[in-house]
mmCIF file of N, CA and C in Angstrom:
data_model
loop_
_atom_site.group_PDB
_atom_site.id
_atom_site.type_symbol
_atom_site.label_atom_id
_atom_site.label_comp_id
_atom_site.label_asym_id
_atom_site.label_seq_id
_atom_site.Cartn_x
_atom_site.Cartn_y
_atom_site.Cartn_z
ATOM 1 N N MET M 1 91.512 79.078 51.168
ATOM 2 C CA MET M 1 92.885 79.140 50.720
ATOM 3 C C MET M 1 93.770 79.449 51.931
ATOM 4 N N PRO M 2 94.766 78.636 52.212
ATOM 5 C CA PRO M 2 95.634 78.897 53.373
ATOM 6 C C PRO M 2 96.474 80.144 53.158
ATOM 7 N N LEU M 3 96.883 80.736 54.270
ATOM 8 C CA LEU M 3 97.703 81.945 54.207
ATOM 9 C C LEU M 3 99.085 81.604 53.661
ATOM 10 N N GLN M 4 99.584 82.502 52.854
ATOM 11 C CA GLN M 4 100.923 82.355 52.297
ATOM 12 C C GLN M 4 101.917 83.126 53.157
ATOM 13 N N GLU M 5 103.187 82.877 52.960
ATOM 14 C CA GLU M 5 104.220 83.526 53.756
ATOM 15 C C GLU M 5 104.237 85.032 53.540
ATOM 16 N N ASN M 6 103.883 85.490 52.348
ATOM 17 C CA ASN M 6 103.939 86.918 52.061
ATOM 18 C C ASN M 6 102.568 87.592 52.174
ATOM 19 N N ASP M 7 101.621 87.001 52.886
ATOM 20 C CA ASP M 7 100.297 87.592 53.044
ATOM 21 C C ASP M 7 100.278 88.761 54.016
ATOM 22 N N PHE M 8 101.223 88.844 54.919
ATOM 23 C CA PHE M 8 101.227 89.900 55.921
ATOM 24 C C PHE M 8 102.548 90.642 55.893
ATOM 25 N N ASP M 9 102.465 91.952 56.037
ATOM 26 C CA ASP M 9 103.652 92.793 56.143
ATOM 27 C C ASP M 9 104.021 92.845 57.624
ATOM 28 N N ALA M 10 105.267 92.547 57.965
ATOM 29 C CA ALA M 10 105.681 92.443 59.354
ATOM 30 C C ALA M 10 105.689 93.782 60.069
ATOM 31 N N VAL M 11 105.809 94.897 59.359
ATOM 32 C CA VAL M 11 105.870 96.199 60.008
ATOM 33 C C VAL M 11 104.479 96.741 60.262
ATOM 34 N N SER M 12 103.619 96.740 59.259
ATOM 35 C CA SER M 12 102.306 97.350 59.421
ATOM 36 C C SER M 12 101.264 96.351 59.899
ATOM 37 N N LEU M 13 101.522 95.085 59.753
ATOM 38 C CA LEU M 13 100.605 94.024 60.144
ATOM 39 C C LEU M 13 99.232 94.149 59.486
ATOM 40 N N LYS M 14 99.207 94.722 58.292
ATOM 41 C CA LYS M 14 97.973 94.781 57.510
ATOM 42 C C LYS M 14 98.044 93.689 56.455
ATOM 43 N N PRO M 15 96.927 93.004 56.212
ATOM 44 C CA PRO M 15 96.983 91.924 55.234
ATOM 45 C C PRO M 15 97.228 92.449 53.824
ATOM 46 N N VAL M 16 98.020 91.707 53.090
ATOM 47 C CA VAL M 16 98.278 92.016 51.689
ATOM 48 C C VAL M 16 97.448 91.021 50.891
ATOM 49 N N THR M 17 96.658 91.545 49.972
ATOM 50 C CA THR M 17 95.783 90.651 49.223
ATOM 51 C C THR M 17 96.619 89.757 48.330
ATOM 52 N N SER M 18 96.425 88.464 48.462
ATOM 53 C CA SER M 18 97.191 87.514 47.657
ATOM 54 C C SER M 18 96.325 86.871 46.576
ATOM 55 N N ARG M 19 95.049 87.161 46.569
ATOM 56 C CA ARG M 19 94.171 86.611 45.544
ATOM 57 C C ARG M 19 93.368 87.743 44.919
ATOM 58 N N PRO M 20 92.994 87.597 43.705
ATOM 59 C CA PRO M 20 92.251 88.680 43.048
ATOM 60 C C PRO M 20 90.866 88.822 43.654
ATOM 61 N N ASN M 21 90.405 90.049 43.683
ATOM 62 C CA ASN M 21 89.088 90.345 44.220
ATOM 63 C C ASN M 21 88.122 90.451 43.040
ATOM 64 N N ASN M 22 87.175 89.505 42.954
ATOM 65 C CA ASN M 22 86.251 89.464 41.825
ATOM 66 C C ASN M 22 85.042 90.362 42.029
ATOM 67 N N SER M 23 84.795 90.823 43.235
ATOM 68 C CA SER M 23 83.614 91.651 43.479
ATOM 69 C C SER M 23 83.974 93.124 43.330
ATOM 70 N N ASP M 24 82.969 93.945 43.137
ATOM 71 C CA ASP M 24 83.182 95.383 42.999
ATOM 72 C C ASP M 24 83.245 96.086 44.345
ATOM 73 N N ALA M 25 82.949 95.378 45.435
ATOM 74 C CA ALA M 25 82.965 95.996 46.761
ATOM 75 C C ALA M 25 84.403 96.283 47.185
ATOM 76 N N LYS M 26 84.545 97.375 47.948
ATOM 77 C CA LYS M 26 85.873 97.731 48.443
ATOM 78 C C LYS M 26 86.287 96.748 49.526
ATOM 79 N N PRO M 27 87.564 96.441 49.612
ATOM 80 C CA PRO M 27 87.995 95.566 50.693
ATOM 81 C C PRO M 27 87.818 96.259 52.045
ATOM 82 N N ALA M 28 87.600 95.462 53.080
ATOM 83 C CA ALA M 28 87.374 96.015 54.415
ATOM 84 C C ALA M 28 88.611 96.746 54.920
ATOM 85 N N ILE M 29 89.783 96.270 54.561
ATOM 86 C CA ILE M 29 91.033 96.894 54.977
ATOM 87 C C ILE M 29 91.794 97.289 53.725
ATOM 88 N N ASP M 30 92.234 98.534 53.690
ATOM 89 C CA ASP M 30 93.015 98.978 52.546
ATOM 90 C C ASP M 30 94.296 98.170 52.471
ATOM 91 N N SER M 31 94.565 97.646 51.304
ATOM 92 C CA SER M 31 95.789 96.865 51.164
ATOM 93 C C SER M 31 96.979 97.807 51.016
ATOM 94 N N GLN M 32 98.076 97.396 51.546
ATOM 95 C CA GLN M 32 99.302 98.195 51.504
ATOM 96 C C GLN M 32 100.403 97.301 50.969
ATOM 97 N N PRO M 33 101.167 97.797 50.017
ATOM 98 C CA PRO M 33 102.232 96.950 49.476
ATOM 99 C C PRO M 33 103.289 96.680 50.551
ATOM 100 N N PRO M 34 103.893 95.524 50.496
ATOM 101 C CA PRO M 34 104.894 95.211 51.506
ATOM 102 C C PRO M 34 106.110 96.129 51.400
ATOM 103 N N THR M 35 106.626 96.499 52.551
ATOM 104 C CA THR M 35 107.821 97.330 52.609
ATOM 105 C C THR M 35 109.030 96.462 52.274
ATOM 106 N N PRO M 36 109.966 96.968 51.488
ATOM 107 C CA PRO M 36 111.151 96.153 51.182
ATOM 108 C C PRO M 36 111.903 95.784 52.458
ATOM 109 N N ASN M 37 112.307 94.557 52.556
ATOM 110 C CA ASN M 37 113.055 94.009 53.692
ATOM 111 C C ASN M 37 112.305 94.129 55.019
ATOM 112 N N ALA M 38 110.987 94.249 54.981
ATOM 113 C CA ALA M 38 110.218 94.421 56.215
ATOM 114 C C ALA M 38 110.339 93.195 57.110
ATOM 115 N N ARG M 39 110.491 92.029 56.517
ATOM 116 C CA ARG M 39 110.571 90.819 57.318
ATOM 117 C C ARG M 39 111.908 90.692 58.044
ATOM 118 N N ASN M 40 112.927 91.407 57.612
ATOM 119 C CA ASN M 40 114.251 91.247 58.199
ATOM 120 C C ASN M 40 114.616 92.311 59.221
ATOM 121 N N LEU M 41 113.780 93.310 59.367
ATOM 122 C CA LEU M 41 114.122 94.408 60.266
ATOM 123 C C LEU M 41 113.128 94.514 61.406
ATOM 124 N N TYR M 42 113.616 94.932 62.570
ATOM 125 C CA TYR M 42 112.732 95.300 63.662
ATOM 126 C C TYR M 42 112.257 96.726 63.429
ATOM 127 N N ASN M 43 111.387 97.182 64.273
ATOM 128 C CA ASN M 43 110.887 98.545 64.182
ATOM 129 C C ASN M 43 112.046 99.515 64.371
ATOM 130 N N GLU M 44 112.308 100.343 63.385
ATOM 131 C CA GLU M 44 113.446 101.268 63.444
ATOM 132 C C GLU M 44 113.217 102.406 64.419
ATOM 133 N N SER M 45 112.010 102.658 64.832
ATOM 134 C CA SER M 45 111.750 103.759 65.764
ATOM 135 C C SER M 45 112.035 103.371 67.202
ATOM 136 N N ALA M 46 112.439 102.138 67.434
ATOM 137 C CA ALA M 46 112.653 101.676 68.809
ATOM 138 C C ALA M 46 113.907 102.252 69.422
ATOM 139 N N GLY M 47 114.856 102.724 68.658
ATOM 140 C CA GLY M 47 116.080 103.282 69.223
ATOM 141 C C GLY M 47 117.109 102.191 69.470
ATOM 142 N N ILE M 48 118.226 102.580 70.032
ATOM 143 C CA ILE M 48 119.310 101.642 70.298
ATOM 144 C C ILE M 48 119.199 101.170 71.739
ATOM 145 N N TYR M 49 119.443 99.897 71.952
ATOM 146 C CA TYR M 49 119.356 99.344 73.292
ATOM 147 C C TYR M 49 120.569 99.769 74.112
ATOM 148 N N PRO M 50 120.380 100.170 75.367
ATOM 149 C CA PRO M 50 121.538 100.489 76.203
ATOM 150 C C PRO M 50 122.254 99.215 76.612
ATOM 151 N N LEU M 51 123.523 99.342 76.978
ATOM 152 C CA LEU M 51 124.268 98.167 77.411
ATOM 153 C C LEU M 51 123.767 97.652 78.753
ATOM 154 N N GLN M 52 123.385 98.560 79.636
ATOM 155 C CA GLN M 52 122.898 98.156 80.945
ATOM 156 C C GLN M 52 121.959 99.238 81.454
ATOM 157 N N ARG M 53 120.952 98.839 82.178
ATOM 158 C CA ARG M 53 120.022 99.800 82.771
ATOM 159 C C ARG M 53 120.133 99.708 84.284
ATOM 160 N N GLU M 54 120.060 100.848 84.914
ATOM 161 C CA GLU M 54 120.108 100.906 86.369
ATOM 162 C C GLU M 54 118.723 101.279 86.886
ATOM 163 N N TYR M 55 118.351 100.700 87.997
ATOM 164 C CA TYR M 55 117.071 100.973 88.635
ATOM 165 C C TYR M 55 117.330 101.350 90.090
ATOM 166 N N PRO M 56 117.725 102.592 90.344
ATOM 167 C CA PRO M 56 118.092 102.966 91.710
ATOM 168 C C PRO M 56 116.924 102.897 92.691
ATOM 169 N N THR M 57 115.724 103.193 92.253
ATOM 170 C CA THR M 57 114.574 103.144 93.163
ATOM 171 C C THR M 57 114.246 101.707 93.543
ATOM 172 N N LEU M 58 114.302 100.804 92.572
ATOM 173 C CA LEU M 58 114.059 99.394 92.896
ATOM 174 C C LEU M 58 115.156 98.839 93.800
ATOM 175 N N ARG M 59 116.396 99.209 93.528
ATOM 176 C CA ARG M 59 117.494 98.753 94.393
ATOM 177 C C ARG M 59 117.326 99.303 95.808
ATOM 178 N N ALA M 60 116.924 100.573 95.925
ATOM 179 C CA ALA M 60 116.712 101.165 97.250
ATOM 180 C C ALA M 60 115.551 100.474 97.968
ATOM 181 N N THR M 61 114.483 100.178 97.243
ATOM 182 C CA THR M 61 113.344 99.470 97.835
ATOM 183 C C THR M 61 113.763 98.088 98.305
ATOM 184 N N GLN M 62 114.575 97.415 97.513
ATOM 185 C CA GLN M 62 115.074 96.093 97.894
ATOM 186 C C GLN M 62 115.891 96.179 99.177
ATOM 187 N N ARG M 63 116.778 97.169 99.279
ATOM 188 C CA ARG M 63 117.586 97.336 100.494
ATOM 189 C C ARG M 63 116.721 97.667 101.702
ATOM 190 N N ILE M 64 115.723 98.518 101.498
ATOM 191 C CA ILE M 64 114.828 98.874 102.605
ATOM 192 C C ILE M 64 114.082 97.651 103.111
ATOM 193 N N PHE M 65 113.591 96.807 102.209
ATOM 194 C CA PHE M 65 112.901 95.581 102.620
ATOM 195 C C PHE M 65 113.818 94.680 103.439
ATOM 196 N N ARG M 66 115.056 94.528 102.997
ATOM 197 C CA ARG M 66 116.003 93.692 103.745
ATOM 198 C C ARG M 66 116.317 94.284 105.112
ATOM 199 N N ILE M 67 116.524 95.593 105.152
ATOM 200 C CA ILE M 67 116.823 96.248 106.430
ATOM 201 C C ILE M 67 115.639 96.106 107.384
ATOM 202 N N LEU M 68 114.415 96.289 106.880
ATOM 203 C CA LEU M 68 113.236 96.121 107.728
ATOM 204 C C LEU M 68 113.109 94.685 108.242
ATOM 205 N N ALA M 69 113.448 93.711 107.396
ATOM 206 C CA ALA M 69 113.384 92.313 107.834
ATOM 207 C C ALA M 69 114.397 92.054 108.953
ATOM 208 N N TYR M 70 115.632 92.511 108.761
ATOM 209 C CA TYR M 70 116.655 92.307 109.796
ATOM 210 C C TYR M 70 116.328 93.095 111.057
ATOM 211 N N ALA M 71 115.778 94.304 110.904
ATOM 212 C CA ALA M 71 115.410 95.106 112.074
ATOM 213 C C ALA M 71 114.275 94.451 112.851
ATOM 214 N N THR M 72 113.348 93.820 112.148
ATOM 215 C CA THR M 72 112.256 93.118 112.822
ATOM 216 C C THR M 72 112.796 92.003 113.699
ATOM 217 N N VAL M 73 113.705 91.215 113.162
ATOM 218 C CA VAL M 73 114.306 90.133 113.953
ATOM 219 C C VAL M 73 115.106 90.718 115.112
ATOM 220 N N ALA M 74 115.852 91.796 114.845
ATOM 221 C CA ALA M 74 116.692 92.401 115.878
ATOM 222 C C ALA M 74 115.866 93.039 116.994
ATOM 223 N N LEU M 75 114.623 93.405 116.731
ATOM 224 C CA LEU M 75 113.777 93.991 117.766
ATOM 225 C C LEU M 75 112.912 92.959 118.487
ATOM 226 N N VAL M 76 112.372 92.003 117.762
ATOM 227 C CA VAL M 76 111.426 91.053 118.355
ATOM 228 C C VAL M 76 112.134 90.069 119.283
ATOM 229 N N ILE M 77 113.207 89.459 118.834
ATOM 230 C CA ILE M 77 113.874 88.432 119.656
ATOM 231 C C ILE M 77 114.417 89.027 120.960
ATOM 232 N N PRO M 78 115.218 90.102 120.926
ATOM 233 C CA PRO M 78 115.660 90.670 122.199
ATOM 234 C C PRO M 78 114.500 91.220 123.039
ATOM 235 N N GLY M 79 113.486 91.760 122.387
ATOM 236 C CA GLY M 79 112.322 92.264 123.121
ATOM 237 C C GLY M 79 111.621 91.151 123.892
ATOM 238 N N LEU M 80 111.442 90.013 123.252
ATOM 239 C CA LEU M 80 110.817 88.877 123.943
ATOM 240 C C LEU M 80 111.701 88.368 125.081
ATOM 241 N N LEU M 81 112.988 88.323 124.838
ATOM 242 C CA LEU M 81 113.914 87.861 125.880
ATOM 243 C C LEU M 81 113.915 88.813 127.079
ATOM 244 N N ILE M 82 113.954 90.109 126.827
ATOM 245 C CA ILE M 82 113.937 91.095 127.917
ATOM 246 C C ILE M 82 112.615 91.029 128.679
ATOM 247 N N ARG M 83 111.505 90.877 127.965
ATOM 248 C CA ARG M 83 110.211 90.772 128.646
ATOM 249 C C ARG M 83 110.139 89.512 129.500
ATOM 250 N N PHE M 84 110.652 88.404 128.998
ATOM 251 C CA PHE M 84 110.652 87.171 129.776
ATOM 252 C C PHE M 84 111.493 87.330 131.045
ATOM 253 N N LEU M 85 112.683 87.918 130.897
ATOM 254 C CA LEU M 85 113.532 88.125 132.076
ATOM 255 C C LEU M 85 112.870 89.089 133.062
ATOM 256 N N TRP M 86 112.186 90.092 132.573
ATOM 257 C CA TRP M 86 111.481 91.020 133.459
ATOM 258 C C TRP M 86 110.369 90.297 134.230
ATOM 259 N N ILE M 87 109.643 89.426 133.556
ATOM 260 C CA ILE M 87 108.577 88.671 134.225
ATOM 261 C C ILE M 87 109.173 87.785 135.305
ATOM 262 N N VAL M 88 110.248 87.093 134.981
ATOM 263 C CA VAL M 88 110.881 86.205 135.963
ATOM 264 C C VAL M 88 111.426 87.014 137.140
ATOM 265 N N TRP M 89 112.015 88.149 136.880
ATOM 266 C CA TRP M 89 112.641 88.950 137.936
ATOM 267 C C TRP M 89 111.620 89.671 138.816
ATOM 268 N N SER M 90 110.515 90.162 138.214
ATOM 269 C CA SER M 90 109.573 90.991 138.969
ATOM 270 C C SER M 90 108.442 90.209 139.624
ATOM 271 N N THR M 91 108.152 89.005 139.152
ATOM 272 C CA THR M 91 107.025 88.241 139.683
ATOM 273 C C THR M 91 107.505 87.412 140.870
ATOM 274 N N GLN M 92 106.765 87.559 141.978
ATOM 275 C CA GLN M 92 107.132 86.786 143.172
ATOM 276 C C GLN M 92 106.172 85.632 143.396
ATOM 277 N N ASN M 93 104.890 85.841 143.161
ATOM 278 C CA ASN M 93 103.892 84.782 143.331
ATOM 279 C C ASN M 93 103.185 84.554 141.993
ATOM 280 N N GLY M 94 102.893 83.323 141.690
ATOM 281 C CA GLY M 94 102.173 82.992 140.456
ATOM 282 C C GLY M 94 103.017 83.147 139.204
ATOM 283 N N ILE M 95 104.280 82.781 139.305
ATOM 284 C CA ILE M 95 105.174 82.938 138.149
ATOM 285 C C ILE M 95 104.757 82.039 136.978
ATOM 286 N N LEU M 96 104.215 80.862 137.317
ATOM 287 C CA LEU M 96 103.798 79.939 136.260
ATOM 288 C C LEU M 96 102.665 80.559 135.430
ATOM 289 N N ASN M 97 101.722 81.231 136.094
ATOM 290 C CA ASN M 97 100.618 81.890 135.393
ATOM 291 C C ASN M 97 101.148 83.017 134.490
ATOM 292 N N GLU M 98 102.081 83.813 134.998
ATOM 293 C CA GLU M 98 102.648 84.906 134.210
ATOM 294 C C GLU M 98 103.433 84.388 132.999
ATOM 295 N N VAL M 99 104.206 83.339 133.197
ATOM 296 C CA VAL M 99 104.968 82.761 132.085
ATOM 297 C C VAL M 99 104.018 82.156 131.054
ATOM 298 N N GLY M 100 102.922 81.564 131.500
ATOM 299 C CA GLY M 100 101.920 81.018 130.582
ATOM 300 C C GLY M 100 101.296 82.099 129.731
ATOM 301 N N GLN M 101 100.945 83.239 130.339
ATOM 302 C CA GLN M 101 100.388 84.348 129.575
ATOM 303 C C GLN M 101 101.429 84.925 128.612
ATOM 304 N N PHE M 102 102.675 85.000 129.077
ATOM 305 C CA PHE M 102 103.737 85.502 128.208
ATOM 306 C C PHE M 102 103.958 84.581 127.011
ATOM 307 N N SER M 103 103.837 83.268 127.233
ATOM 308 C CA SER M 103 104.077 82.335 126.124
ATOM 309 C C SER M 103 103.042 82.522 125.014
ATOM 310 N N LEU M 104 101.801 82.841 125.369
ATOM 311 C CA LEU M 104 100.797 83.116 124.340
ATOM 312 C C LEU M 104 101.205 84.341 123.521
ATOM 313 N N TYR M 105 101.652 85.365 124.207
ATOM 314 C CA TYR M 105 102.111 86.584 123.535
ATOM 315 C C TYR M 105 103.354 86.297 122.688
ATOM 316 N N ALA M 106 104.276 85.509 123.232
ATOM 317 C CA ALA M 106 105.539 85.223 122.543
ATOM 318 C C ALA M 106 105.306 84.397 121.269
ATOM 319 N N VAL M 107 104.435 83.403 121.354
ATOM 320 C CA VAL M 107 104.173 82.562 120.180
ATOM 321 C C VAL M 107 103.527 83.388 119.073
ATOM 322 N N ALA M 108 102.565 84.237 119.435
ATOM 323 C CA ALA M 108 101.924 85.091 118.427
ATOM 324 C C ALA M 108 102.942 86.067 117.826
ATOM 325 N N SER M 109 103.809 86.620 118.669
ATOM 326 C CA SER M 109 104.836 87.547 118.170
ATOM 327 C C SER M 109 105.807 86.841 117.238
ATOM 328 N N LEU M 110 106.202 85.629 117.575
ATOM 329 C CA LEU M 110 107.139 84.884 116.726
ATOM 330 C C LEU M 110 106.511 84.525 115.381
ATOM 331 N N PHE M 111 105.252 84.093 115.385
ATOM 332 C CA PHE M 111 104.581 83.790 114.116
ATOM 333 C C PHE M 111 104.442 85.045 113.256
ATOM 334 N N GLY M 112 104.070 86.156 113.889
ATOM 335 C CA GLY M 112 103.968 87.410 113.146
ATOM 336 C C GLY M 112 105.307 87.839 112.585
ATOM 337 N N MET M 113 106.369 87.665 113.390
ATOM 338 C CA MET M 113 107.703 88.031 112.931
ATOM 339 C C MET M 113 108.125 87.184 111.742
ATOM 340 N N VAL M 114 107.894 85.885 111.822
ATOM 341 C CA VAL M 114 108.271 84.991 110.720
ATOM 342 C C VAL M 114 107.498 85.360 109.449
ATOM 343 N N ALA M 115 106.208 85.658 109.588
ATOM 344 C CA ALA M 115 105.405 86.035 108.414
ATOM 345 C C ALA M 115 105.895 87.354 107.819
ATOM 346 N N LEU M 116 106.164 88.340 108.666
ATOM 347 C CA LEU M 116 106.615 89.636 108.173
ATOM 348 C C LEU M 116 107.996 89.542 107.536
ATOM 349 N N VAL M 117 108.909 88.857 108.191
ATOM 350 C CA VAL M 117 110.269 88.716 107.651
ATOM 351 C C VAL M 117 110.232 87.919 106.342
ATOM 352 N N GLY M 118 109.442 86.864 106.306
ATOM 353 C CA GLY M 118 109.314 86.081 105.068
ATOM 354 C C GLY M 118 108.756 86.907 103.928
ATOM 355 N N THR M 119 107.748 87.727 104.212
ATOM 356 C CA THR M 119 107.157 88.579 103.180
ATOM 357 C C THR M 119 108.160 89.615 102.687
ATOM 358 N N LEU M 120 108.868 90.254 103.614
ATOM 359 C CA LEU M 120 109.837 91.287 103.224
ATOM 360 C C LEU M 120 110.988 90.695 102.406
ATOM 361 N N LEU M 121 111.511 89.554 102.838
ATOM 362 C CA LEU M 121 112.618 88.945 102.094
ATOM 363 C C LEU M 121 112.154 88.409 100.741
ATOM 364 N N THR M 122 110.931 87.901 100.679
ATOM 365 C CA THR M 122 110.395 87.432 99.400
ATOM 366 C C THR M 122 110.202 88.594 98.436
ATOM 367 N N ALA M 123 109.701 89.714 98.924
ATOM 368 C CA ALA M 123 109.544 90.893 98.063
ATOM 369 C C ALA M 123 110.903 91.386 97.584
ATOM 370 N N SER M 124 111.889 91.357 98.461
ATOM 371 C CA SER M 124 113.240 91.775 98.080
ATOM 372 C C SER M 124 113.814 90.868 96.992
ATOM 373 N N GLU M 125 113.646 89.576 97.141
ATOM 374 C CA GLU M 125 114.129 88.633 96.126
ATOM 375 C C GLU M 125 113.326 88.748 94.835
ATOM 376 N N GLY M 126 112.032 89.060 94.927
ATOM 377 C CA GLY M 126 111.225 89.261 93.728
ATOM 378 C C GLY M 126 111.713 90.457 92.912
ATOM 379 N N ILE M 127 112.105 91.519 93.609
ATOM 380 C CA ILE M 127 112.668 92.682 92.912
ATOM 381 C C ILE M 127 113.978 92.296 92.245
ATOM 382 N N GLU M 128 114.814 91.554 92.950
ATOM 383 C CA GLU M 128 116.091 91.104 92.373
ATOM 384 C C GLU M 128 115.851 90.227 91.141
ATOM 385 N N LEU M 129 114.866 89.358 91.219
ATOM 386 C CA LEU M 129 114.535 88.491 90.085
ATOM 387 C C LEU M 129 114.075 89.312 88.883
ATOM 388 N N ALA M 130 113.222 90.303 89.109
ATOM 389 C CA ALA M 130 112.739 91.139 88.002
ATOM 390 C C ALA M 130 113.892 91.907 87.355
ATOM 391 N N ILE M 131 114.813 92.413 88.164
ATOM 392 C CA ILE M 131 115.956 93.138 87.613
ATOM 393 C C ILE M 131 116.852 92.182 86.819
ATOM 394 N N ASP M 132 117.056 90.966 87.322
ATOM 395 C CA ASP M 132 117.882 89.989 86.609
ATOM 396 C C ASP M 132 117.245 89.574 85.283
ATOM 397 N N VAL M 133 115.930 89.376 85.278
ATOM 398 C CA VAL M 133 115.240 89.002 84.039
ATOM 399 C C VAL M 133 115.384 90.118 83.011
ATOM 400 N N GLN M 134 115.200 91.356 83.448
ATOM 401 C CA GLN M 134 115.348 92.486 82.524
ATOM 402 C C GLN M 134 116.776 92.590 82.027
ATOM 403 N N ASP M 135 117.742 92.385 82.896
ATOM 404 C CA ASP M 135 119.151 92.455 82.498
ATOM 405 C C ASP M 135 119.487 91.372 81.471
ATOM 406 N N ASN M 136 119.000 90.161 81.703
ATOM 407 C CA ASN M 136 119.253 89.079 80.747
ATOM 408 C C ASN M 136 118.554 89.334 79.415
ATOM 409 N N THR M 137 117.330 89.868 79.465
ATOM 410 C CA THR M 137 116.618 90.184 78.238
ATOM 411 C C THR M 137 117.355 91.256 77.442
ATOM 412 N N LEU M 138 117.856 92.256 78.128
ATOM 413 C CA LEU M 138 118.612 93.323 77.475
ATOM 414 C C LEU M 138 119.908 92.793 76.887
ATOM 415 N N ARG M 139 120.577 91.904 77.611
ATOM 416 C CA ARG M 139 121.822 91.319 77.118
ATOM 417 C C ARG M 139 121.567 90.502 75.853
ATOM 418 N N ILE M 140 120.486 89.729 75.833
ATOM 419 C CA ILE M 140 120.148 88.935 74.646
ATOM 420 C C ILE M 140 119.786 89.853 73.478
ATOM 421 N N ALA M 141 119.048 90.928 73.765
ATOM 422 C CA ALA M 141 118.688 91.872 72.695
ATOM 423 C C ALA M 141 119.939 92.524 72.110
ATOM 424 N N ASN M 142 120.894 92.835 72.942
ATOM 425 C CA ASN M 142 122.136 93.457 72.438
ATOM 426 C C ASN M 142 122.975 92.444 71.656
ATOM 427 N N GLN M 143 122.977 91.182 72.073
ATOM 428 C CA GLN M 143 123.759 90.178 71.350
ATOM 429 C C GLN M 143 123.154 89.867 70.000
ATOM 430 N N SER M 144 121.815 89.849 69.926
ATOM 431 C CA SER M 144 121.186 89.489 68.646
ATOM 432 C C SER M 144 121.128 90.665 67.691
ATOM 433 N N GLY M 145 121.319 91.879 68.186
ATOM 434 C CA GLY M 145 121.322 93.035 67.307
ATOM 435 C C GLY M 145 119.934 93.454 66.918
ATOM 436 N N ARG M 146 119.844 94.302 65.908
ATOM 437 C CA ARG M 146 118.573 94.864 65.488
ATOM 438 C C ARG M 146 117.904 94.024 64.417
ATOM 439 N N ARG M 147 118.582 93.019 63.886
ATOM 440 C CA ARG M 147 117.989 92.208 62.832
ATOM 441 C C ARG M 147 117.437 90.911 63.407
ATOM 442 N N LYS M 148 116.401 90.456 62.772
ATOM 443 C CA LYS M 148 115.830 89.169 63.160
ATOM 444 C C LYS M 148 116.788 88.069 62.697
ATOM 445 N N PRO M 149 116.841 86.968 63.431
ATOM 446 C CA PRO M 149 117.724 85.857 62.993
ATOM 447 C C PRO M 149 117.198 85.164 61.761
#
């Protein structure tokens, strides 16, 4: 027999027997009569939704990630430039060899910087995305009210 619309109570989620029980055995789950208007109401113990929620720790973490990303760029690029100028200025013989060794260091530093900055900015945007999703969900919950449509 297929399930009927009134077979389950929306609040307790316990099955309501819709057919007579011909056996003398007790049912596995105690049946509970449906609560009046249970299908039209959300859980009343949930409280009232706030208009907006603030997440100061997540916002601070997001700012720290961005600051660390910008600081990484601000330290690596000038650092590489100063080191290159120092090599050119201080080396008198074998400058090509020194610049070649520096280029290996510079390429590895640039790749590391790009990976670190990309990771930090992605984490920062991920936090922003999570806050936006929660804000939109809260806004929809407040617009629809406490009753099911």
